């Protein structure tokens, strides 16, 4: 029989996030929670947009919240932002095309590795994907398949090594075997006729990149990585946030376009990734008064502790708990009646004035933390800690680690420019104008001083670092949890919220 081997389940219980809804193909098998979310998303199609527009219409009279800008200007911003969002959300048909591509790829890998599953993550799975977004895919495969020939050759005499040395050697071995496994996946894809295939087995997160054609013959960019559980989980986290308040999506679509146009989105040039800017949007909406978004990682946390939710110690290391019951969070942001125009304006102002010398963006706690609390006051190895954004699950990771004084300066200047332009003219189109056009063919931004050269060579920023380099290795199983877990949790009382349904997250390592 084709029963899944024990212990193998994609993060989140299976299914292709955000796409599984479009048809019960071989990828079905999602949790009730996801089904609930996906049903809502499916209903949407244009529905989410319509709901957004209706809400927008109701709110447009309430723009007084940004007193320095007149309401006509604010309405203009809101209108353009919503229009922009509508134009960029993929159509149902385009989503179906994507699903078909995923199914095809899934089938190709499963034929070769029956115990594996392909899981969508990144923007195609988190509800923030544009019409041309790539497909970020993660192969979930039992560790023993990836590391099968471990120990061969290098086991050596470890008795004389210290614990640390043994661990380091183990990490190196695993890294090598992961690289080899990536090459095997690349082989499968090559045989299946994927185009422009590149394998990056030595990248921080090893991946295979290629293009494939959808049923219409359009080329789709695909990236496949292996067992990147945290990226799958943060995809779910963002997906859940996207359903709490309708204003997050249009905001993120505008911001993602703006960062690309203004060339402040390439982490390998010392800027920040789309993912990081999305977290910045969430943080901004969490700290508004009244808040537009809650802090999902804190809601009913003590309940989760009481019932020993396995997500609190995912893979024995990471605290990946977050509240998932969207139904009960509906209306959370209603006390805040600001329009998307006002929020965008305030977003630009918030980060233009962000006290980057003292603070760290932290959606895990729903408000900025201090650098002092994080121990991020000084540069450490490759972590520059100039502008800090904490990863919500891999909390030792500063997603701004590659940004330096110059690039952070560029970024903050862009925020200032956007705020100034928007408040003076309300011209969001002009705000999103490309950097090159504005300079009429002037040279693009100078590249960041390349002291992260190896990152540039073959890196691909798809997830928290796996096992080497600039950030500490994963705590060995059974090791002490990171300190921040001990600092306790803040209980957020959301009216009418009770215990979430049990979420099935299964870990292939167990
Ligand atoms: N990711 C991560 N850690 C990072 C960077 C990325 O975990 N430091 C994961 C996240 O799950 C993220 C996904 O990789 O959603 C892809 O991130 P990114 O390349 O920044 O882009 P998308 O969110 O996919 O946006 P786009 O539509 O621009 O492709
Ligand atoms: Mg992507």
Short mmCIF file of C-alpha atoms and ligand atoms in Angstrom, two decimals:
data_model
loop_
_atom_site.label_atom_id
_atom_site.label_comp_id
_atom_site.label_asym_id
_atom_site.label_seq_id
_atom_site.Cartn_x
_atom_site.Cartn_y
_atom_site.Cartn_z
CA UNK A 1 0.00 0.00 0.00
CA UNK A 2 1.02 3.57 -0.40
CA UNK A 3 0.65 4.42 3.26
CA UNK A 4 2.90 7.22 4.37
CA UNK A 5 5.76 5.90 6.45
CA UNK A 6 5.42 6.53 10.12
CA UNK A 7 6.74 9.82 11.29
CA UNK A 8 6.56 11.50 7.96
CA UNK A 9 4.18 14.34 7.87
CA UNK A 10 4.62 17.73 6.43
CA UNK A 11 4.70 20.57 8.83
CA UNK A 12 1.21 21.75 9.54
CA UNK A 13 -0.24 18.35 8.94
CA UNK A 14 0.20 18.27 5.21
CA UNK A 15 -1.23 19.89 2.19
CA UNK A 16 0.02 22.71 0.15
CA UNK A 17 -0.54 25.83 2.09
CA UNK A 18 -2.77 28.23 0.35
CA UNK A 19 -3.10 26.04 -2.68
CA UNK A 20 -4.45 22.82 -1.30
CA UNK A 21 -7.84 24.46 -1.25
CA UNK A 22 -8.16 24.51 -4.96
CA UNK A 23 -8.77 20.86 -5.39
CA UNK A 24 -8.43 17.68 -3.40
CA UNK A 25 -5.55 16.23 -5.35
CA UNK A 26 -2.75 14.09 -4.03
CA UNK A 27 -1.81 16.99 -1.81
CA UNK A 28 -4.94 17.02 0.27
CA UNK A 29 -4.83 16.08 3.91
CA UNK A 30 -4.70 19.38 5.68
CA UNK A 31 -5.59 20.06 9.28
CA UNK A 32 -9.07 21.23 10.22
CA UNK A 33 -7.50 24.57 11.03
CA UNK A 34 -6.04 24.91 7.59
CA UNK A 35 -9.26 23.73 6.02
CA UNK A 36 -11.06 26.48 7.85
CA UNK A 37 -8.60 29.07 6.66
CA UNK A 38 -8.52 27.76 3.18
CA UNK A 39 -12.28 27.65 2.90
CA UNK A 40 -12.29 31.30 3.86
CA UNK A 41 -9.63 32.05 1.30
CA UNK A 42 -11.46 30.11 -1.37
CA UNK A 43 -14.69 31.87 -0.71
CA UNK A 44 -12.66 34.91 -1.26
CA UNK A 45 -11.13 34.66 -4.69
CA UNK A 46 -12.23 38.15 -5.47
CA UNK A 47 -14.25 37.97 -2.27
CA UNK A 48 -11.47 39.06 0.01
CA UNK A 49 -10.90 41.97 -2.25
CA UNK A 50 -14.60 42.84 -2.29
CA UNK A 51 -14.76 42.65 1.48
CA UNK A 52 -11.71 44.87 1.60
CA UNK A 53 -13.30 47.39 -0.72
CA UNK A 54 -16.53 47.45 1.25
CA UNK A 55 -14.63 47.94 4.46
CA UNK A 56 -12.56 50.59 2.76
CA UNK A 57 -15.66 52.46 1.74
CA UNK A 58 -16.94 52.39 5.30
CA UNK A 59 -13.64 53.62 6.63
CA UNK A 60 -12.81 56.32 4.17
CA UNK A 61 -14.70 58.87 6.22
CA UNK A 62 -12.62 58.08 9.24
CA UNK A 63 -9.35 59.25 7.91
CA UNK A 64 -9.04 62.01 10.46
CA UNK A 65 -6.52 59.85 12.29
CA UNK A 66 -3.61 61.45 10.44
CA UNK A 67 -4.34 65.08 11.19
CA UNK A 68 -1.45 66.54 9.23
CA UNK A 69 -2.86 65.25 5.96
CA UNK A 70 -6.23 66.24 4.56
CA UNK A 71 -8.85 63.60 4.07
CA UNK A 72 -8.98 63.93 0.26
CA UNK A 73 -5.29 63.08 0.11
CA UNK A 74 -5.77 60.11 2.40
CA UNK A 75 -8.64 58.81 0.32
CA UNK A 76 -6.52 59.08 -2.77
CA UNK A 77 -3.79 56.96 -1.15
CA UNK A 78 -6.29 54.35 -0.02
CA UNK A 79 -7.85 54.13 -3.44
CA UNK A 80 -4.57 53.66 -5.25
CA UNK A 81 -3.38 51.11 -2.68
CA UNK A 82 -6.52 49.00 -3.05
CA UNK A 83 -6.44 49.24 -6.82
CA UNK A 84 -2.84 48.20 -6.79
CA UNK A 85 -3.59 45.24 -4.54
CA UNK A 86 -6.46 44.06 -6.74
CA UNK A 87 -4.28 44.17 -9.81
CA UNK A 88 -1.58 42.06 -8.23
CA UNK A 89 -3.49 39.32 -6.42
CA UNK A 90 -3.30 36.22 -8.61
CA UNK A 91 -6.60 35.15 -10.11
CA UNK A 92 -8.21 31.82 -9.23
CA UNK A 93 -7.13 30.58 -12.61
CA UNK A 94 -3.52 31.56 -11.94
CA UNK A 95 -3.67 29.84 -8.56
CA UNK A 96 -4.96 26.69 -10.22
CA UNK A 97 -2.05 26.85 -12.65
CA UNK A 98 0.32 27.05 -9.73
CA UNK A 99 -1.32 24.13 -8.05
CA UNK A 100 -0.96 22.07 -11.17
CA UNK A 101 2.76 22.85 -11.28
CA UNK A 102 3.08 21.84 -7.62
CA UNK A 103 1.25 18.58 -8.21
CA UNK A 104 3.48 17.78 -11.15
CA UNK A 105 6.62 18.40 -9.12
CA UNK A 106 5.24 16.55 -6.14
CA UNK A 107 4.59 13.52 -8.31
CA UNK A 108 8.08 13.66 -9.75
CA UNK A 109 9.76 13.55 -6.34
CA UNK A 110 7.40 11.05 -4.80
CA UNK A 111 8.06 8.57 -7.59
CA UNK A 112 11.69 8.68 -6.58
CA UNK A 113 11.35 9.19 -2.82
CA UNK A 114 8.02 7.69 -1.76
CA UNK A 115 8.42 8.89 1.80
CA UNK A 116 8.79 12.53 0.77
CA UNK A 117 6.27 15.31 0.37
CA UNK A 118 6.52 18.67 -1.22
CA UNK A 119 5.29 21.58 0.82
CA UNK A 120 4.72 25.06 -0.49
CA UNK A 121 6.09 27.93 1.54
CA UNK A 122 7.06 31.55 1.02
CA UNK A 123 4.70 34.00 -0.59
CA UNK A 124 2.83 31.40 -2.64
CA UNK A 125 1.84 29.79 0.64
CA UNK A 126 1.45 32.75 2.95
CA UNK A 127 -1.21 34.72 1.07
CA UNK A 128 1.14 37.49 -0.05
CA UNK A 129 2.05 36.30 -3.50
CA UNK A 130 1.91 38.39 -6.60
CA UNK A 131 1.08 37.27 -10.12
CA UNK A 132 4.75 36.66 -10.88
CA UNK A 133 5.96 35.36 -7.54
CA UNK A 134 8.14 32.28 -7.65
CA UNK A 135 7.18 28.94 -6.16
CA UNK A 136 9.10 28.24 -2.96
CA UNK A 137 8.94 24.54 -2.26
CA UNK A 138 10.25 22.52 0.61
CA UNK A 139 10.78 18.80 0.38
CA UNK A 140 9.86 17.19 3.68
CA UNK A 141 11.71 13.92 3.87
CA UNK A 142 12.71 11.70 6.81
CA UNK A 143 16.13 12.55 8.15
CA UNK A 144 17.34 8.98 7.65
CA UNK A 145 16.78 9.33 3.92
CA UNK A 146 18.82 12.52 3.73
CA UNK A 147 21.58 11.39 6.05
CA UNK A 148 21.52 7.71 5.13
CA UNK A 149 25.23 7.16 4.53
CA UNK A 150 26.22 9.13 7.58
CA UNK A 151 29.18 7.75 9.49
CA UNK A 152 30.68 6.21 6.39
CA UNK A 153 34.33 7.13 6.24
CA UNK A 154 34.49 9.94 8.73
CA UNK A 155 33.28 8.42 11.96
CA UNK A 156 36.90 8.04 13.00
CA UNK A 157 38.06 8.03 16.51
CA UNK A 158 35.70 10.44 18.12
CA UNK A 159 36.49 9.16 21.57
CA UNK A 160 39.42 11.52 21.76
CA UNK A 161 37.45 14.52 20.61
CA UNK A 162 35.75 16.97 22.91
CA UNK A 163 32.00 17.22 22.89
CA UNK A 164 32.10 20.44 20.97
CA UNK A 165 34.46 19.05 18.37
CA UNK A 166 32.32 15.96 17.90
CA UNK A 167 29.27 18.12 17.45
CA UNK A 168 31.07 20.30 14.95
CA UNK A 169 32.18 17.25 12.99
CA UNK A 170 28.64 15.89 13.07
CA UNK A 171 27.28 19.16 11.71
CA UNK A 172 29.86 19.16 8.92
CA UNK A 173 28.99 15.58 7.99
CA UNK A 174 25.31 16.41 7.91
CA UNK A 175 25.93 19.50 5.81
CA UNK A 176 27.83 17.41 3.29
CA UNK A 177 25.13 14.76 3.12
CA UNK A 178 22.47 17.42 2.72
CA UNK A 179 24.48 18.82 -0.19
CA UNK A 180 24.61 15.36 -1.77
CA UNK A 181 20.91 14.91 -1.31
CA UNK A 182 20.23 18.23 -3.00
CA UNK A 183 22.19 16.96 -6.00
CA UNK A 184 19.99 13.86 -6.11
CA UNK A 185 16.88 16.04 -6.15
CA UNK A 186 18.44 18.12 -8.89
CA UNK A 187 18.97 14.93 -10.87
CA UNK A 188 15.34 13.98 -10.58
CA UNK A 189 14.29 17.43 -11.73
CA UNK A 190 16.72 17.39 -14.61
CA UNK A 191 15.40 14.04 -15.80
CA UNK A 192 11.88 15.46 -15.62
CA UNK A 193 12.92 18.15 -18.06
CA UNK A 194 13.15 21.19 -15.80
CA UNK A 195 14.78 24.16 -17.48
CA UNK A 196 17.67 26.39 -16.44
CA UNK A 197 18.45 24.16 -13.51
CA UNK A 198 21.02 25.32 -10.95
CA UNK A 199 21.92 23.44 -7.82
CA UNK A 200 23.34 25.21 -4.77
CA UNK A 201 24.40 22.35 -2.49
CA UNK A 202 26.77 24.50 -0.42
CA UNK A 203 24.44 27.41 0.21
CA UNK A 204 23.49 28.28 3.76
CA UNK A 205 20.15 26.75 2.88
CA UNK A 206 20.99 24.27 0.09
CA UNK A 207 18.53 24.45 -2.79
CA UNK A 208 17.79 23.53 -6.37
CA UNK A 209 16.51 26.30 -8.63
CA UNK A 210 14.86 25.77 -11.97
CA UNK A 211 12.07 26.88 -14.25
CA UNK A 212 9.18 24.85 -15.45
CA UNK A 213 6.18 25.54 -17.65
CA UNK A 214 2.61 25.69 -16.44
CA UNK A 215 -0.24 24.40 -18.57
CA UNK A 216 -0.39 27.70 -20.43
CA UNK A 217 3.28 27.39 -21.30
CA UNK A 218 4.37 30.20 -18.99
CA UNK A 219 7.69 29.74 -17.26
CA UNK A 220 7.46 29.53 -13.47
CA UNK A 221 10.52 30.00 -11.26
CA UNK A 222 10.86 27.28 -8.66
CA UNK A 223 13.16 26.82 -5.68
CA UNK A 224 13.27 23.55 -3.78
CA UNK A 225 14.91 23.22 -0.37
CA UNK A 226 14.91 20.31 2.05
CA UNK A 227 13.34 19.98 5.51
CA UNK A 228 13.19 23.68 6.13
CA UNK A 229 10.57 23.31 8.83
CA UNK A 230 10.88 26.78 10.26
CA UNK A 231 10.25 28.37 6.89
CA UNK A 232 7.11 26.23 6.51
CA UNK A 233 5.97 27.24 9.96
CA UNK A 234 6.63 30.93 9.49
CA UNK A 235 4.66 30.65 6.24
CA UNK A 236 1.74 29.37 8.32
CA UNK A 237 2.22 32.15 10.83
CA UNK A 238 2.09 34.82 8.13
CA UNK A 239 -0.82 33.06 6.47
CA UNK A 240 -2.73 33.19 9.75
CA UNK A 241 -1.93 36.88 10.28
CA UNK A 242 -3.20 37.59 6.77
CA UNK A 243 -6.62 36.36 7.84
CA UNK A 244 -6.93 38.35 11.04
CA UNK A 245 -7.36 41.77 9.47
CA UNK A 246 -7.97 42.47 5.79
CA UNK A 247 -5.72 45.55 5.82
CA UNK A 248 -2.50 43.55 6.16
CA UNK A 249 -2.60 42.13 2.64
CA UNK A 250 -2.97 45.36 0.66
CA UNK A 251 -0.33 46.90 2.88
CA UNK A 252 2.16 44.09 2.26
CA UNK A 253 1.49 44.09 -1.50
CA UNK A 254 2.24 47.81 -1.68
CA UNK A 255 5.30 47.55 0.52
CA UNK A 256 6.72 44.57 -1.37
CA UNK A 257 6.34 46.38 -4.65
CA UNK A 258 7.80 49.57 -3.20
CA UNK A 259 10.95 47.83 -1.84
CA UNK A 260 11.58 46.19 -5.20
CA UNK A 261 11.11 49.43 -7.09
CA UNK A 262 13.35 51.30 -4.67
CA UNK A 263 15.98 48.53 -4.69
CA UNK A 264 16.09 48.01 -0.96
CA UNK A 265 15.05 44.35 -1.05
CA UNK A 266 18.15 42.32 -1.82
CA UNK A 267 19.62 40.69 1.30
CA UNK A 268 22.80 39.85 -0.60
CA UNK A 269 23.48 43.50 -1.18
CA UNK A 270 22.95 44.24 2.48
CA UNK A 271 19.27 45.11 2.26
CA UNK A 272 16.33 43.15 3.67
CA UNK A 273 14.24 40.32 2.22
CA UNK A 274 10.55 40.49 1.31
CA UNK A 275 9.95 38.23 4.29
CA UNK A 276 11.61 40.73 6.62
CA UNK A 277 9.56 43.66 5.33
CA UNK A 278 6.42 41.57 5.78
CA UNK A 279 7.35 41.10 9.44
CA UNK A 280 7.88 44.86 9.68
CA UNK A 281 4.34 45.42 8.40
CA UNK A 282 2.99 43.02 11.00
CA UNK A 283 4.93 44.71 13.79
CA UNK A 284 3.64 48.10 12.73
CA UNK A 285 0.03 46.89 12.78
CA UNK A 286 0.55 45.23 16.17
CA UNK A 287 1.76 48.39 17.84
CA UNK A 288 -0.90 50.75 16.46
CA UNK A 289 -3.37 52.16 18.97
CA UNK A 290 -5.76 50.45 18.99
CA UNK A 291 -3.92 47.49 17.49
CA UNK A 292 -4.91 46.23 14.06
CA UNK A 293 -3.19 42.87 14.63
CA UNK A 294 -2.71 40.81 17.77
CA UNK A 295 0.44 38.99 18.74
CA UNK A 296 -0.41 35.43 17.75
CA UNK A 297 2.58 34.00 19.57
CA UNK A 298 1.32 35.28 22.91
CA UNK A 299 -2.41 34.67 22.77
CA UNK A 300 -3.40 31.92 25.23
CA UNK A 301 0.17 30.92 25.58
CA UNK A 302 -0.14 29.83 29.17
CA UNK A 303 -2.94 27.49 28.12
CA UNK A 304 -0.60 25.99 25.59
CA UNK A 305 2.02 25.57 28.29
CA UNK A 306 -0.53 23.91 30.56
CA UNK A 307 -1.49 21.36 27.97
CA UNK A 308 2.11 20.82 26.89
CA UNK A 309 1.62 21.94 23.30
CA UNK A 310 4.44 20.31 21.31
CA UNK A 311 4.86 23.49 19.31
CA UNK A 312 6.40 25.11 22.37
CA UNK A 313 9.43 22.90 21.83
CA UNK A 314 9.37 22.08 18.17
CA UNK A 315 12.14 19.62 17.38
CA UNK A 316 13.09 20.03 20.99
CA UNK A 317 14.57 23.39 20.22
CA UNK A 318 12.33 26.06 18.79
CA UNK A 319 9.35 27.72 20.34
CA UNK A 320 6.95 27.72 17.40
CA UNK A 321 3.72 28.11 19.28
CA UNK A 322 1.18 30.50 17.84
CA UNK A 323 -2.55 30.92 18.15
CA UNK A 324 -4.34 29.62 15.11
CA UNK A 325 -8.05 29.99 15.59
CA UNK A 326 -8.89 32.66 13.07
CA UNK A 327 -12.62 32.43 13.60
CA UNK A 328 -12.20 33.60 17.15
CA UNK A 329 -9.97 36.45 16.15
CA UNK A 330 -12.37 37.90 13.63
CA UNK A 331 -12.96 41.53 14.33
CA UNK A 332 -9.83 41.85 16.45
CA UNK A 333 -8.73 45.01 14.64
CA UNK A 334 -12.16 46.63 14.41
CA UNK A 335 -11.53 49.13 17.17
CA UNK A 336 -8.95 50.62 14.86
CA UNK A 337 -10.88 52.24 12.03
CA UNK A 338 -7.98 53.68 10.09
CA UNK A 339 -7.99 53.29 6.34
CA UNK A 340 -5.23 51.61 4.41
CA UNK A 341 -4.08 55.07 3.29
CA UNK A 342 -3.61 56.29 6.85
CA UNK A 343 -1.92 53.07 7.86
CA UNK A 344 0.52 53.19 4.96
CA UNK A 345 1.41 56.75 5.78
CA UNK A 346 1.96 55.87 9.43
CA UNK A 347 3.94 52.79 8.45
CA UNK A 348 6.40 54.89 6.50
CA UNK A 349 6.64 57.36 9.35
CA UNK A 350 7.09 54.59 11.94
CA UNK A 351 10.17 53.16 10.26
CA UNK A 352 11.53 56.51 9.12
CA UNK A 353 11.74 57.41 12.81
CA UNK A 354 12.40 53.95 14.20
CA UNK A 355 14.99 54.10 16.96
CA UNK A 356 17.25 51.51 15.38
CA UNK A 357 20.04 52.24 17.83
CA UNK A 358 17.95 50.98 20.72
CA UNK A 359 15.16 48.79 19.36
CA UNK A 360 14.58 45.46 17.66
CA UNK A 361 11.52 44.68 15.54
CA UNK A 362 9.89 41.70 17.23
CA UNK A 363 6.52 40.32 16.14
CA UNK A 364 6.97 37.47 18.65
CA UNK A 365 6.23 39.89 21.46
CA UNK A 366 3.97 42.23 19.49
CA UNK A 367 6.17 45.25 20.13
CA UNK A 368 9.80 46.21 19.67
CA UNK A 369 12.27 44.84 22.19
CA UNK A 370 15.44 46.59 23.20
CA UNK A 371 18.77 45.61 21.68
CA UNK A 372 20.00 45.39 25.23
CA UNK A 373 17.43 42.69 26.04
CA UNK A 374 18.53 40.73 23.01
CA UNK A 375 22.24 41.23 23.60
CA UNK A 376 22.42 42.77 20.13
CA UNK A 377 24.02 46.09 21.01
CA UNK A 378 27.32 45.32 19.35
CA UNK A 379 28.31 43.69 16.07
CA UNK A 380 29.14 40.03 16.56
CA UNK A 381 31.08 38.26 13.83
CA UNK A 382 28.92 38.70 10.77
CA UNK A 383 25.93 40.01 12.64
CA UNK A 384 26.16 43.72 12.26
CA UNK A 385 23.08 44.46 14.32
CA UNK A 386 22.68 47.92 12.81
CA UNK A 387 18.96 47.53 12.17
CA UNK A 388 17.58 44.47 13.94
CA UNK A 389 14.56 42.35 13.11
CA UNK A 390 14.10 39.19 15.14
CA UNK A 391 12.98 36.04 13.36
CA UNK A 392 9.72 34.98 15.03
CA UNK A 393 10.80 31.35 15.61
CA UNK A 394 14.56 31.27 15.25
CA UNK A 395 14.93 34.04 17.76
CA UNK A 396 18.73 34.03 17.68
CA UNK A 397 18.53 35.22 14.11
CA UNK A 398 18.64 38.92 13.35
CA UNK A 399 17.16 39.13 9.86
CA UNK A 400 18.94 42.45 9.45
CA UNK A 401 22.32 40.90 10.18
CA UNK A 402 23.74 41.72 6.74
CA UNK A 403 22.62 45.33 6.71
CA UNK A 404 25.35 47.86 7.41
CA UNK A 405 25.36 51.58 8.20
CA UNK A 406 25.13 52.47 4.50
CA UNK A 407 22.34 50.16 3.52
CA UNK A 408 20.37 50.93 6.67
CA UNK A 409 20.79 54.56 5.85
CA UNK A 410 19.44 53.93 2.33
CA UNK A 411 16.51 52.06 3.79
CA UNK A 412 15.63 54.73 6.29
CA UNK A 413 15.97 57.44 3.68
CA UNK A 414 13.53 55.57 1.49
CA UNK A 415 11.06 55.47 4.38
CA UNK A 416 11.51 59.20 4.88
CA UNK A 417 11.09 59.91 1.18
CA UNK A 418 7.93 57.82 1.06
CA UNK A 419 6.43 59.49 4.11
CA UNK A 420 7.25 62.98 2.94
CA UNK A 421 6.01 62.43 -0.60
CA UNK A 422 2.87 60.68 0.52
CA UNK A 423 1.92 63.25 3.14
CA UNK A 424 2.60 66.16 0.81
CA UNK A 425 1.08 64.86 -2.41
CA UNK A 426 -0.78 61.62 -1.63
CA UNK A 427 0.84 60.24 -4.77
CA UNK A 428 1.42 56.58 -4.01
CA UNK A 429 2.23 55.83 -7.64
CA UNK A 430 5.09 58.30 -7.49
CA UNK A 431 6.23 56.86 -4.16
CA UNK A 432 6.50 53.47 -5.84
CA UNK A 433 8.36 54.81 -8.85
CA UNK A 434 11.47 52.86 -9.72
CA UNK A 435 14.73 54.15 -8.33
CA UNK A 436 16.39 54.01 -11.74
CA UNK A 437 13.62 55.91 -13.49
CA UNK A 438 13.78 58.60 -10.87
CA UNK A 439 17.45 59.07 -11.46
CA UNK A 440 16.96 59.00 -15.21
CA UNK A 441 19.46 56.34 -15.96
CA UNK A 442 21.86 57.24 -13.17
CA UNK A 443 23.89 54.37 -11.78
CA UNK A 444 21.98 52.05 -9.49
CA UNK A 445 22.74 51.92 -5.80
CA UNK A 446 26.35 51.05 -5.15
CA UNK A 447 26.74 47.45 -4.08
CA UNK A 448 27.35 46.75 -0.46
CA UNK A 449 30.99 46.27 0.52
CA UNK A 450 31.38 42.58 -0.05
CA UNK A 451 32.79 41.12 3.11
CA UNK A 452 30.11 38.48 2.99
CA UNK A 453 31.45 37.28 -0.30
CA UNK A 454 30.69 33.65 0.29
CA UNK A 455 27.10 34.52 1.01
CA UNK A 456 26.93 36.28 -2.32
CA UNK A 457 28.47 33.48 -4.25
CA UNK A 458 26.01 30.81 -3.67
CA UNK A 459 23.59 31.84 -1.09
CA UNK A 460 19.92 31.93 -1.12
CA UNK A 461 18.10 33.44 1.77
CA UNK A 462 15.41 30.91 2.22
CA UNK A 463 15.08 30.47 5.82
CA UNK A 464 16.84 30.52 9.05
CA UNK A 465 20.36 29.21 8.82
CA UNK A 466 20.56 25.50 9.02
CA UNK A 467 23.72 24.33 10.49
CA UNK A 468 26.76 26.43 10.13
CA UNK A 469 28.42 29.74 9.80
CA UNK A 470 27.40 33.00 11.27
CA UNK A 471 24.76 31.83 13.67
CA UNK A 472 25.03 29.23 16.39
CA UNK A 473 24.09 25.68 15.42
CA UNK A 474 20.76 24.23 16.33
CA UNK A 475 20.73 23.31 20.00
CA UNK A 476 21.36 19.59 20.20
CA UNK A 477 18.31 17.62 21.06
CA UNK A 478 17.72 17.62 24.76
CA UNK A 479 19.85 20.74 25.16
CA UNK A 480 18.84 23.76 27.12
CA UNK A 481 16.20 25.89 25.44
CA UNK A 482 17.25 29.37 24.41
CA UNK A 483 17.11 31.78 27.27
CA UNK A 484 14.26 33.84 26.01
CA UNK A 485 11.86 30.99 26.66
CA UNK A 486 12.45 31.40 30.31
CA UNK A 487 11.39 35.01 30.37
CA UNK A 488 7.80 33.92 30.64
CA UNK A 489 4.89 34.77 28.50
CA UNK A 490 2.42 37.53 28.33
CA UNK A 491 -1.17 36.48 28.37
CA UNK A 492 -3.24 38.45 25.96
CA UNK A 493 -6.90 38.37 26.67
CA UNK A 494 -8.86 38.35 23.50
CA UNK A 495 -12.56 38.63 24.19
CA UNK A 496 -14.40 35.48 23.34
CA UNK A 497 -11.29 33.50 22.64
CA UNK A 498 -11.09 30.05 24.08
CA UNK A 499 -8.77 27.15 23.51
CA UNK A 500 -7.79 26.57 19.93
CA UNK A 501 -8.46 23.20 18.42
CA UNK A 502 -5.54 20.85 18.69
CA UNK A 503 -3.17 21.35 15.86
CA UNK A 504 -1.37 18.40 14.51
CA UNK A 505 2.20 19.25 13.80
CA UNK A 506 4.31 16.22 13.34
CA UNK A 507 7.99 16.16 13.32
CA UNK A 508 9.75 13.69 11.05
CA UNK A 509 12.63 13.50 13.48
CA UNK A 510 10.45 11.91 16.11
N1 LIG B 1 12.48 32.83 4.79
C1 LIG B 1 12.91 32.62 6.08
N2 LIG B 1 13.98 33.33 6.56
C2 LIG B 1 14.59 34.25 5.79
C3 LIG B 1 14.15 34.49 4.49
C4 LIG B 1 13.08 33.76 4.01
O1 LIG B 1 12.34 31.79 6.77
N3 LIG B 1 15.62 34.90 6.28
C5 LIG B 1 11.38 32.00 4.26
C6 LIG B 1 10.03 32.54 4.64
O2 LIG B 1 9.16 31.45 4.84
C7 LIG B 1 9.64 33.31 3.41
C8 LIG B 1 10.24 32.46 2.30
O3 LIG B 1 11.45 31.98 2.87
O4 LIG B 1 8.25 33.42 3.28
C9 LIG B 1 10.54 33.22 1.03
O5 LIG B 1 11.04 34.47 1.38
P1 LIG B 1 11.37 35.63 0.40
O6 LIG B 1 12.35 35.16 -0.60
O7 LIG B 1 11.78 36.81 1.22
O8 LIG B 1 10.14 35.99 -0.43
P2 LIG B 1 8.59 35.74 -0.48
O9 LIG B 1 7.93 35.93 0.87
O10 LIG B 1 8.38 34.44 -1.13
O11 LIG B 1 8.18 36.97 -1.38
P3 LIG B 1 8.23 37.12 -2.98
O12 LIG B 1 6.80 37.19 -3.37
O13 LIG B 1 8.97 38.39 -3.16
O14 LIG B 1 8.92 35.91 -3.55
MG1 LIG B 2 9.12 33.71 -3.02
#
